[in-house]
Short mmCIF file of C-alpha atoms and ligand atoms in Angstrom, two decimals:
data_model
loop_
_atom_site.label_atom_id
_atom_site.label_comp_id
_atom_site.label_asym_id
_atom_site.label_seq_id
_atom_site.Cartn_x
_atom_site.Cartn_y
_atom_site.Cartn_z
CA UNK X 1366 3.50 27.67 -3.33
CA UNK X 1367 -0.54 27.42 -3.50
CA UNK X 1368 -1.87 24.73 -6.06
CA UNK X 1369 -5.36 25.02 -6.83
CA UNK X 1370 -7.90 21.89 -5.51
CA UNK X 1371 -9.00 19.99 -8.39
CA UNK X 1372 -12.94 20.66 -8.61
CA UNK X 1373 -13.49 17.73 -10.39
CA UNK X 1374 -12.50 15.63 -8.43
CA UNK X 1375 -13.81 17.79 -4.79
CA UNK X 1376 -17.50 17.04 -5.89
CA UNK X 1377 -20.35 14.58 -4.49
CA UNK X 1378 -20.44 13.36 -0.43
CA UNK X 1379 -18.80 15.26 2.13
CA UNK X 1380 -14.34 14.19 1.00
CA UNK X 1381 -13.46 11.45 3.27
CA UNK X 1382 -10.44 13.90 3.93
CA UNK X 1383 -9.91 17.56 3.63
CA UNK X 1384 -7.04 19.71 4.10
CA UNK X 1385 -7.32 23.56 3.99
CA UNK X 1386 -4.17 25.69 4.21
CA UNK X 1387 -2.08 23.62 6.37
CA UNK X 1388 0.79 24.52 7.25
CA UNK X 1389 2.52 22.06 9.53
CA UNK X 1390 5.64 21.97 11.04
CA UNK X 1391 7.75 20.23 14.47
CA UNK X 1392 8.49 23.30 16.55
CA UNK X 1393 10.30 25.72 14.55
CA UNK X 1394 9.84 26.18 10.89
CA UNK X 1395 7.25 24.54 9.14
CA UNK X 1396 8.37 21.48 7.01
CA UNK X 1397 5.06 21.85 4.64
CA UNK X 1398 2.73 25.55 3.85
CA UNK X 1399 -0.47 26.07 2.82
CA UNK X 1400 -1.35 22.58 1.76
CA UNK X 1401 -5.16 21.84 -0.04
CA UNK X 1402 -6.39 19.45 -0.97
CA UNK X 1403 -9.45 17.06 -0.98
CA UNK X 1404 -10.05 13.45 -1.45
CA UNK X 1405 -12.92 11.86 -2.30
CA UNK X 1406 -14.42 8.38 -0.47
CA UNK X 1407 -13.41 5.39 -1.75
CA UNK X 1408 -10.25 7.11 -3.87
CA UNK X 1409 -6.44 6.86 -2.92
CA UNK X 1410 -4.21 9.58 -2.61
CA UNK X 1411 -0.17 8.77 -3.02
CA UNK X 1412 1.82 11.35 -1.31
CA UNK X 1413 5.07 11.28 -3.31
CA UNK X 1414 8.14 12.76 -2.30
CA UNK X 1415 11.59 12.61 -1.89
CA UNK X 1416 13.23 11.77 2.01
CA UNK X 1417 12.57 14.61 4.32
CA UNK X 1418 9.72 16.35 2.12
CA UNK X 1419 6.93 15.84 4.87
CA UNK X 1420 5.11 12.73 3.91
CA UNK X 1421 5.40 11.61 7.83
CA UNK X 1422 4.77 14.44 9.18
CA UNK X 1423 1.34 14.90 6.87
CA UNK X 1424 0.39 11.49 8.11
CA UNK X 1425 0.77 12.15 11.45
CA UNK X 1426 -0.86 15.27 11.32
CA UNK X 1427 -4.18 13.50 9.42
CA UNK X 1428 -3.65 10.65 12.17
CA UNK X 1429 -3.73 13.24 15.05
CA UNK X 1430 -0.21 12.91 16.45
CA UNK X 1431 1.15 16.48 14.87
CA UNK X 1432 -0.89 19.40 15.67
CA UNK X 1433 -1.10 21.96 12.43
CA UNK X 1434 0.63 24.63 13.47
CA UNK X 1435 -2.20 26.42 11.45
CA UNK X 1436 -5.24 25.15 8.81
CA UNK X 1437 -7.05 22.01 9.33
CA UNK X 1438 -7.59 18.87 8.72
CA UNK X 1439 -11.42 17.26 7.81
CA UNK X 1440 -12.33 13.96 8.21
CA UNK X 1441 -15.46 13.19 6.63
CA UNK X 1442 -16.44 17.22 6.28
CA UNK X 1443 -15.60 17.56 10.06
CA UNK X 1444 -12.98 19.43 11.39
CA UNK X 1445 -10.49 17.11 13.63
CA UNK X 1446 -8.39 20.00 15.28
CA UNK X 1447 -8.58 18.55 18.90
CA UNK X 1448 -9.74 15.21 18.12
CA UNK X 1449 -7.61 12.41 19.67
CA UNK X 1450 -5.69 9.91 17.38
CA UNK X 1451 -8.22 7.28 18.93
CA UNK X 1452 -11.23 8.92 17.84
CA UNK X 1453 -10.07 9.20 14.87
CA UNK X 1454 -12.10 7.15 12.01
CA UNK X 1455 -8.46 6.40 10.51
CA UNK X 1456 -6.29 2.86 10.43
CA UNK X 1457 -2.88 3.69 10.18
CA UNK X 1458 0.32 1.59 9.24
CA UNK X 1459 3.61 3.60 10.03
CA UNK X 1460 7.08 3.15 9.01
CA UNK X 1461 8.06 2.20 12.46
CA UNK X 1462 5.42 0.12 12.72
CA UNK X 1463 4.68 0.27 16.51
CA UNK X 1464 3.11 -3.49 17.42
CA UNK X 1465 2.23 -3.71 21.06
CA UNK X 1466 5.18 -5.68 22.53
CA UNK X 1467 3.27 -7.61 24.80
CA UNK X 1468 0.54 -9.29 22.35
CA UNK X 1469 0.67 -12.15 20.06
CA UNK X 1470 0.32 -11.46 16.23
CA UNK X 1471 -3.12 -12.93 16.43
CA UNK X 1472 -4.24 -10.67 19.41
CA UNK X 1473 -2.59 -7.70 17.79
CA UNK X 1474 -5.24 -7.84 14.49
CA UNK X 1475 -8.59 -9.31 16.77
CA UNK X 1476 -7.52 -6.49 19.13
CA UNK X 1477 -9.76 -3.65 16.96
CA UNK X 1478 -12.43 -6.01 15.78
CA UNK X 1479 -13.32 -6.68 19.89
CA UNK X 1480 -12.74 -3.19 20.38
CA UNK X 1481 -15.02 -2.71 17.27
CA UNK X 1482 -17.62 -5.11 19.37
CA UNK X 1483 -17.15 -8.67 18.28
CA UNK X 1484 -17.15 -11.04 20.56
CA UNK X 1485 -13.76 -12.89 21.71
CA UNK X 1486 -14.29 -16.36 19.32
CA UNK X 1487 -15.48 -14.02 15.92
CA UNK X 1488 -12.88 -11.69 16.54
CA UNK X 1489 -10.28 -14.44 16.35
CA UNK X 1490 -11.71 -15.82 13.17
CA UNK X 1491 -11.87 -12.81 11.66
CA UNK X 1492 -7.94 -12.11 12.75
CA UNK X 1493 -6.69 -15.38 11.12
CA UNK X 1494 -8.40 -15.27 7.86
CA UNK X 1495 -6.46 -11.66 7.82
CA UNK X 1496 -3.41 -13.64 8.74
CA UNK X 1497 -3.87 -15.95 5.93
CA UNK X 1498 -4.31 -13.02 3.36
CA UNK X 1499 -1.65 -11.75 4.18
CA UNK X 1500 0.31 -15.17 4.26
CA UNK X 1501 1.82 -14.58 7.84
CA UNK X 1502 -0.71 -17.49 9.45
CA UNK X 1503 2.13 -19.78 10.82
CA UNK X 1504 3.62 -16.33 12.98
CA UNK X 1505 -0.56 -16.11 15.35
CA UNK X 1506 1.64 -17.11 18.02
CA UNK X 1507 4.57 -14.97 18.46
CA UNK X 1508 5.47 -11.22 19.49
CA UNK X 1509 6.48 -8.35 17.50
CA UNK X 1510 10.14 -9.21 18.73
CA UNK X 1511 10.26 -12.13 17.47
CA UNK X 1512 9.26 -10.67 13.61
CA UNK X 1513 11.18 -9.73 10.83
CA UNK X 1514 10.36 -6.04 9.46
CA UNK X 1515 8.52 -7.33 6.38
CA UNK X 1516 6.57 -9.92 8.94
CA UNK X 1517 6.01 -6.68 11.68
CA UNK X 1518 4.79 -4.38 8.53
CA UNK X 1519 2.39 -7.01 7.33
CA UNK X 1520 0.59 -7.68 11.27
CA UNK X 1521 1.09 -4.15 11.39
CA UNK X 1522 -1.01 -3.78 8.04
CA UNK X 1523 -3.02 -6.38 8.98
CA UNK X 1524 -4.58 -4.54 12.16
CA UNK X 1525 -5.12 -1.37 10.26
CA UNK X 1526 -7.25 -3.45 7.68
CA UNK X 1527 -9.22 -4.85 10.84
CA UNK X 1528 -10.29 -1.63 12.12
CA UNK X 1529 -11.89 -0.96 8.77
CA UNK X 1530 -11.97 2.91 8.77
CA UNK X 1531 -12.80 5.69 6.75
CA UNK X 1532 -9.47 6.43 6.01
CA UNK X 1533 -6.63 4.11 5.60
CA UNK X 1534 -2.96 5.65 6.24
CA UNK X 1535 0.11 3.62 4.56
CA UNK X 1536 3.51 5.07 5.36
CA UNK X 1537 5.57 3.18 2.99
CA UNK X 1538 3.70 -0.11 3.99
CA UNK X 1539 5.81 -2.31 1.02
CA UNK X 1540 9.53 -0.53 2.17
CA UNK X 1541 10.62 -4.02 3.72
CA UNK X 1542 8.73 -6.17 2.10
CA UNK X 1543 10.44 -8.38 -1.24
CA UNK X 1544 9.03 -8.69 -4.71
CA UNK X 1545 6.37 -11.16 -4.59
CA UNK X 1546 5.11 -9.65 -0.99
CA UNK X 1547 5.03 -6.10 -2.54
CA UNK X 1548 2.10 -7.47 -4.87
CA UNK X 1549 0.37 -9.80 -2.24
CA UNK X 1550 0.56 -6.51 -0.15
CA UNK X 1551 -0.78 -4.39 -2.39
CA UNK X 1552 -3.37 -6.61 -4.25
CA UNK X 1553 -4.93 -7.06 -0.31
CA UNK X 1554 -4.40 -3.06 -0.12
CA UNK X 1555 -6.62 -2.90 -3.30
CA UNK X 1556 -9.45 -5.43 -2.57
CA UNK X 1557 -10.31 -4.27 1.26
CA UNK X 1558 -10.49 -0.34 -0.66
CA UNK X 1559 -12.86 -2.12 -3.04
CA UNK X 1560 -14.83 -4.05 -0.40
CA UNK X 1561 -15.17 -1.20 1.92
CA UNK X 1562 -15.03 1.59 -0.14
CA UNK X 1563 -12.65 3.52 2.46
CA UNK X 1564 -10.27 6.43 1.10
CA UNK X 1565 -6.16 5.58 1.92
CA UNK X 1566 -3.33 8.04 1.90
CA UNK X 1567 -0.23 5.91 0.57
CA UNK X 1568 2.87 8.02 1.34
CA UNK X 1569 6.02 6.50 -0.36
CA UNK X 1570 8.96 7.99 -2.71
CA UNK X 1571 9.12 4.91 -5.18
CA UNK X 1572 6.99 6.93 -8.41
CA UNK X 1573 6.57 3.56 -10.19
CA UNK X 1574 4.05 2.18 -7.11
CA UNK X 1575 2.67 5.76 -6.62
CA UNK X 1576 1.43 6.19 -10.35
CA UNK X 1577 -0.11 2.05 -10.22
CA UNK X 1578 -1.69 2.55 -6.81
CA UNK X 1579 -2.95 6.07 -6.96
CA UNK X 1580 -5.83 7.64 -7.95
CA UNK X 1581 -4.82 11.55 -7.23
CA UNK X 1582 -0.66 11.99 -6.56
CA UNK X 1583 -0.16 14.46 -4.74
CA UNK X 1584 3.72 15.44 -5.46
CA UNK X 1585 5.36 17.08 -2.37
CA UNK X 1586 8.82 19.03 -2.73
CA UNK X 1587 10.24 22.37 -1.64
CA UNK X 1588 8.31 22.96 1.54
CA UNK X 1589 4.86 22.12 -0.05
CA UNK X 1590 2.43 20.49 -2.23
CA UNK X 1591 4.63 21.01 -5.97
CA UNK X 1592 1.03 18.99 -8.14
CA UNK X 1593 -1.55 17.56 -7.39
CA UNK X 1594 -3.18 15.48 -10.16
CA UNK X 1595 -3.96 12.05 -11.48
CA UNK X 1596 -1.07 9.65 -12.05
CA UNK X 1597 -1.29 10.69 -15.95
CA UNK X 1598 -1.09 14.29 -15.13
CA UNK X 1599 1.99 13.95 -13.39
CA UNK X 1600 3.56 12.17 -15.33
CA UNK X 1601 2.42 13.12 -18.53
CA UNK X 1602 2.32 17.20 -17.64
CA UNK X 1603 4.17 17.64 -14.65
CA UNK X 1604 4.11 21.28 -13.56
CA UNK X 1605 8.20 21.45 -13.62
CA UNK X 1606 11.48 19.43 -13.79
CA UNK X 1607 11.31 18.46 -10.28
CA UNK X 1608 8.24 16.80 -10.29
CA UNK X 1609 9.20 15.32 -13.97
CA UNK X 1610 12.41 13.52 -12.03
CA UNK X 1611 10.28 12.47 -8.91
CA UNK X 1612 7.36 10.85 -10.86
CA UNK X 1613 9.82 8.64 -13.28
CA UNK X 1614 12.74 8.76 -15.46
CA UNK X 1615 13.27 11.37 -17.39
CA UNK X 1616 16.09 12.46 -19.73
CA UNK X 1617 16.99 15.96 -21.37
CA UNK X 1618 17.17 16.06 -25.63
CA UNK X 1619 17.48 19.29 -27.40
CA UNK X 1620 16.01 21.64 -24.46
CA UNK X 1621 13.04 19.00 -23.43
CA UNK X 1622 12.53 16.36 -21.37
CA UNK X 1623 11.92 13.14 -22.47
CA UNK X 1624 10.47 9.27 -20.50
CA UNK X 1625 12.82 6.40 -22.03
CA UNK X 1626 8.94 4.95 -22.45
CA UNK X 1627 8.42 7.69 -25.13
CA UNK X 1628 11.38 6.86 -27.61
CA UNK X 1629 12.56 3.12 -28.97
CA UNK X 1630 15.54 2.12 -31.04
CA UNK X 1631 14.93 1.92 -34.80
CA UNK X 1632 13.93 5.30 -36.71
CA UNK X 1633 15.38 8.44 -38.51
CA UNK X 1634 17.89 9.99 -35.54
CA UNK X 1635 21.11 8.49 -34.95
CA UNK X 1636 22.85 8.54 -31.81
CA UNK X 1637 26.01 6.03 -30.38
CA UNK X 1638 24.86 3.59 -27.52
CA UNK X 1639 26.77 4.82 -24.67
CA UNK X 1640 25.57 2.46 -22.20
CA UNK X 1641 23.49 -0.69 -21.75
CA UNK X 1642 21.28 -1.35 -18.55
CA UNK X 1643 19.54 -4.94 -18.84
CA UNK X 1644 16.32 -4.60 -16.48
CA UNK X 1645 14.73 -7.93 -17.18
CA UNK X 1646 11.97 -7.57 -19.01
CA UNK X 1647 13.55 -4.61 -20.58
CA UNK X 1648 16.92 -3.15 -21.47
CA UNK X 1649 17.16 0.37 -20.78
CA UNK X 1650 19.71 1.91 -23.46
CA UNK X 1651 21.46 5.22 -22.47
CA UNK X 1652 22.15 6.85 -26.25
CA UNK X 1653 24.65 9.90 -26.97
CA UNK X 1654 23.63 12.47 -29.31
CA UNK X 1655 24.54 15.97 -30.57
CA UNK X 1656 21.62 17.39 -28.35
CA UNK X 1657 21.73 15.17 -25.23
CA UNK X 1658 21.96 11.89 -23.98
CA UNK X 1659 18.58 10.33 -24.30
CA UNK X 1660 17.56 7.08 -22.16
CA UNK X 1661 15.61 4.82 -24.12
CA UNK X 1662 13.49 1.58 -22.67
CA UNK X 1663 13.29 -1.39 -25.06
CA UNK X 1664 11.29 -4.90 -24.36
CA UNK X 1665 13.72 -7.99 -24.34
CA UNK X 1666 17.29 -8.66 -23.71
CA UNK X 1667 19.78 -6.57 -24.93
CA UNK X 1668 20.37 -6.30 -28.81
CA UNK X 1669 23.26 -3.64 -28.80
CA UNK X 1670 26.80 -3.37 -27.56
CA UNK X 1671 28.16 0.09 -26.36
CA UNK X 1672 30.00 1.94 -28.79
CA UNK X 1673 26.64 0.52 -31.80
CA UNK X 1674 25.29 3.08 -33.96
CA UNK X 1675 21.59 3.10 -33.79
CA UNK X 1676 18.83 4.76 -35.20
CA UNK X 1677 15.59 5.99 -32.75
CA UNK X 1678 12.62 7.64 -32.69
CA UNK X 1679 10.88 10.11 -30.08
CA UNK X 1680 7.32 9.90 -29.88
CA UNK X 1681 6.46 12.60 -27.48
CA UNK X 1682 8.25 15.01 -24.98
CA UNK X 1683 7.07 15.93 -21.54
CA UNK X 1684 5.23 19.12 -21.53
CA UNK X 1685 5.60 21.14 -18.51
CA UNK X 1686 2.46 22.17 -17.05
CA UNK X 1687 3.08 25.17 -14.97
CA UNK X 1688 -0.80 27.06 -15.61
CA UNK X 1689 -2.11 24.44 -13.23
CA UNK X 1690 -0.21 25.44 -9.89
N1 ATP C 167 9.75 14.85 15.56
C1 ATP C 167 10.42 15.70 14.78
N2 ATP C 167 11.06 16.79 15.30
C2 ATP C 167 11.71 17.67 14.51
N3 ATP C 167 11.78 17.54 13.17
C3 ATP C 167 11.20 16.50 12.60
C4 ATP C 167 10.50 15.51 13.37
N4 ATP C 167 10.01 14.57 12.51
C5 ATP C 167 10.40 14.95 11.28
N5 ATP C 167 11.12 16.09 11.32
C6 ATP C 167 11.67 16.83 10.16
O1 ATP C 167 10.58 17.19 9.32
C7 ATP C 167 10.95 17.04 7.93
C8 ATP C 167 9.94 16.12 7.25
O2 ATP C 167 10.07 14.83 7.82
P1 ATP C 167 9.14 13.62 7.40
O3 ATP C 167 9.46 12.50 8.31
O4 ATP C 167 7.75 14.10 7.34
O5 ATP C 167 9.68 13.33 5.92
P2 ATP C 167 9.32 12.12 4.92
O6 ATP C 167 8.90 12.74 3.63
O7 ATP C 167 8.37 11.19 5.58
O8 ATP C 167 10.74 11.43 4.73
P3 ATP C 167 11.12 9.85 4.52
O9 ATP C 167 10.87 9.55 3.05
O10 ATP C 167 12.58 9.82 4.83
O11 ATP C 167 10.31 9.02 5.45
C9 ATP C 167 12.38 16.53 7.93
O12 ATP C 167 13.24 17.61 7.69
C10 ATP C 167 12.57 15.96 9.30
O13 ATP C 167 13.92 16.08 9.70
MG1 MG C 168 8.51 9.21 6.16
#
C-alpha cells in the first residue's frame, strides 16, 4: 500500500524528518513497506496503530537503532543511513525507558546539557527546574531502581527535553503515567515544541491523545502506512473501516458508519436503549434499531434505563475516503 505525501503540508525549509520508501523490517519479513512521508519543523506527527503494527520499530529506525532494510530516513533534508544513534539530532523517550542504572535522576537530565557544553553548576540548574516541571523534584537523588514506571518515564522524558533536538521521539511517553500526570506530561510536551520549535514523532495506539496532540496522524495497519492526514481527516474521512475503528468509536447504521459524537438522543428515529455506559462527563448510550445498533454519546448523567424507547437524530456519517491512498 503506497499513500501519496501530502504536498501541502511537504512545503517551506528542508522537513525536520523525511522518509522515502522505507521498508523496514527485523531480519526476515518486513513489519512496515514503502513508507513516505514528510514532516515539517516545529509540527508533530502521531504514529497510530494498533500493538505489533511497527510504531517501535519506525522509531527505532528514525533513532538509528534499526537499519531500513531499504529507503531512507532524512533528518533535516540529510540522509542518516549510517549515522550513529548519537549523532543523531533526535531526543528520544522509549517504552522501556532505558535510564542509566548507575546515575541519580538529577545527573541523568544535566547529563546532555554538559554534554551539550554547560558547565557542571548551570547544568544542574537547568536539570532541576526540568525536575520541577515535571513534578518529580523530591526523586534528584535516587536511581532508576528505585523509580516507579510513571517516575522512570517522566526522568526519562525529562532528559530527552534537555537535549533539545530537532526531533523529539515519544514512544507512548503517558502509557504509565495516571490522569492528572497524562496532562502535566503532555502540557510540558506542548510548551518545550512551542519554545523550541522542534518536530516530535508521538507513537501511541490510544486515538483520543493522537487526534489532541497531533498535527499530521499518520495511521499504521496491515504492514504499512493505511492514512496519513490531519487529525480531522482521519477521523472525519478515514480512507476505510480500519482506520475508522483505530482513530475512535465508530458504529455501523443502515450500511454506514457512524461516531456516537455525530448522533444525540431526542429526534425523528426511534430505536430501544439496549445498553447504558456512564463515562463521567458523558453517558454513552448503545441504541437497537431495525438497521443497526448505533452508539450514541450524550453530556451528563444518565437519563434512560435499558429497555426506554427513545427518539435520535444522526447528524453526519463517516465518509470513507479511499481517492486519497
Ligand atoms: N527485535 C525484534 N526482532 C524481531 N521482531 C521484532 C523485534 N521487535 C519487534 N518485532 C516485531 O515487529 C513487529 C512490530 O513491532 P513494534 O514493536 O514496532 O510494534 P508496535 O506498533 O510498537 O507495538 P506496541 O503497540 O505493542 O508497542 C511485531 O510483529 C514485533 O513482533
Ligand atoms: Mg511499541
Amino acid at each position: 500500500m503506497r499513500v501519496p505525501e501530502r504536498p501541502d503540508l511537504a512545503t517551506g525549509p528542508a522537513p525536520a524528518l523525511a522518509c522515502r520508501d522505507l521498508v523496514l523490517g527485523h531480519g526476515s519479513a518486513p513489519v512496515l513497506s514503502g513508507l513516505n512521508l514528510t514532516l515539517p519543523p516545529g509540527r508533530t506527527l502521531a504514529l497510530l496503530g494498533p500493538s505489533g503494527s511497527g510504531k517501535t520499530t519506525l522509531l527505532h529506525a528514525i533513532a538509528g537503532f534499526v537499519t531500513p532494510m531499504s529507503g531512507s530516513v532524512l533528518l533535516g533534508g540529510r540522509d542518516v543511513h549510517g549515522v550513529p544513534p548519537e549523532r543523531r539530532a533526535v531526543g528520544v523517550v522509549f517504552q522501556s525507558c532505558a535510564l542509566w542504572p548507575h546515575l541519580t535522576v538529577l545527573d541523568t537530565v544535566a547529563y546532555p546539557l554538559r554534554r551539550a557544553g554547560a558547565s557542571g553548576g548551570v547544568a544542574r540548574d537547568q536539570a532541576a527546574e526540568l525536575l520541577s516541571r515535571l513534578k518529580i523534584s523530591s526523586l534528584a537523588a535516587r536511581k532508576p531502581a528505585e523509580l516507579s514506571g510513571g517516575e522512570q518515564q517522566r526522568v526519562a522524558l525529562a532528559r530527552a527535553l534537555a537535549r533539545r533536538p530537532d526531533v523529539f521521539l515519544f514512544d507512548e511517553p503517558t502509557a504509565h503515567l495516571d490522569a492528572h500526570l497524562r496532562t502535566v506530561v503532555l502540557d510540558e510536551i506542548a510548551r518545550q515544541r512551542g519554545e523550541g520549535g522542534a518536530a516530535a514523532v508521538y507513537a501511541t495506539h490510544d486515538a483520543t491523545e493522537a487526534l489532541a496532540i497531533a498535527d499530521l496522524v499518520a495511521v499504521l495497519h496491515g504492514g504499512g502506512l493505511a492514512q496519513l492526514g490531519t487529525p480531522e481527516e482521519v477521523y472525519a474521512a478515514p480512507v476505510d473501516e480500519q482506520v475508522a475503528r483505530l482513530t475512535g468509536p465508530v458504529s455501523v447504521f443502515d450500511g454506514a458508519l457512524v461516531r456516537p459524537d455525530w448522533a444525540c438522543l431526542g429526534g425523528p428515529l426511534t430505536a430501544t436503549v439496549a445498553e447504558v455506559r456512564f463515562r463521567g462527563p458523558h453517558t454513552d448510550y448503545l441504541l437497537s434499531t431495525p438497521r443497526g445498533c448505533v452508539l450514541v454519546r450524550s453530556a451528563g448523567p444518565p437519563e434512560h434505563e435499558p429497555g426506554a424507547s427513545v427518539g435520535w437524530t444522526l447528524s453526519r456519517r463517516v465518509t470513507l475516503s479511499p481517492e486519497v491512498r
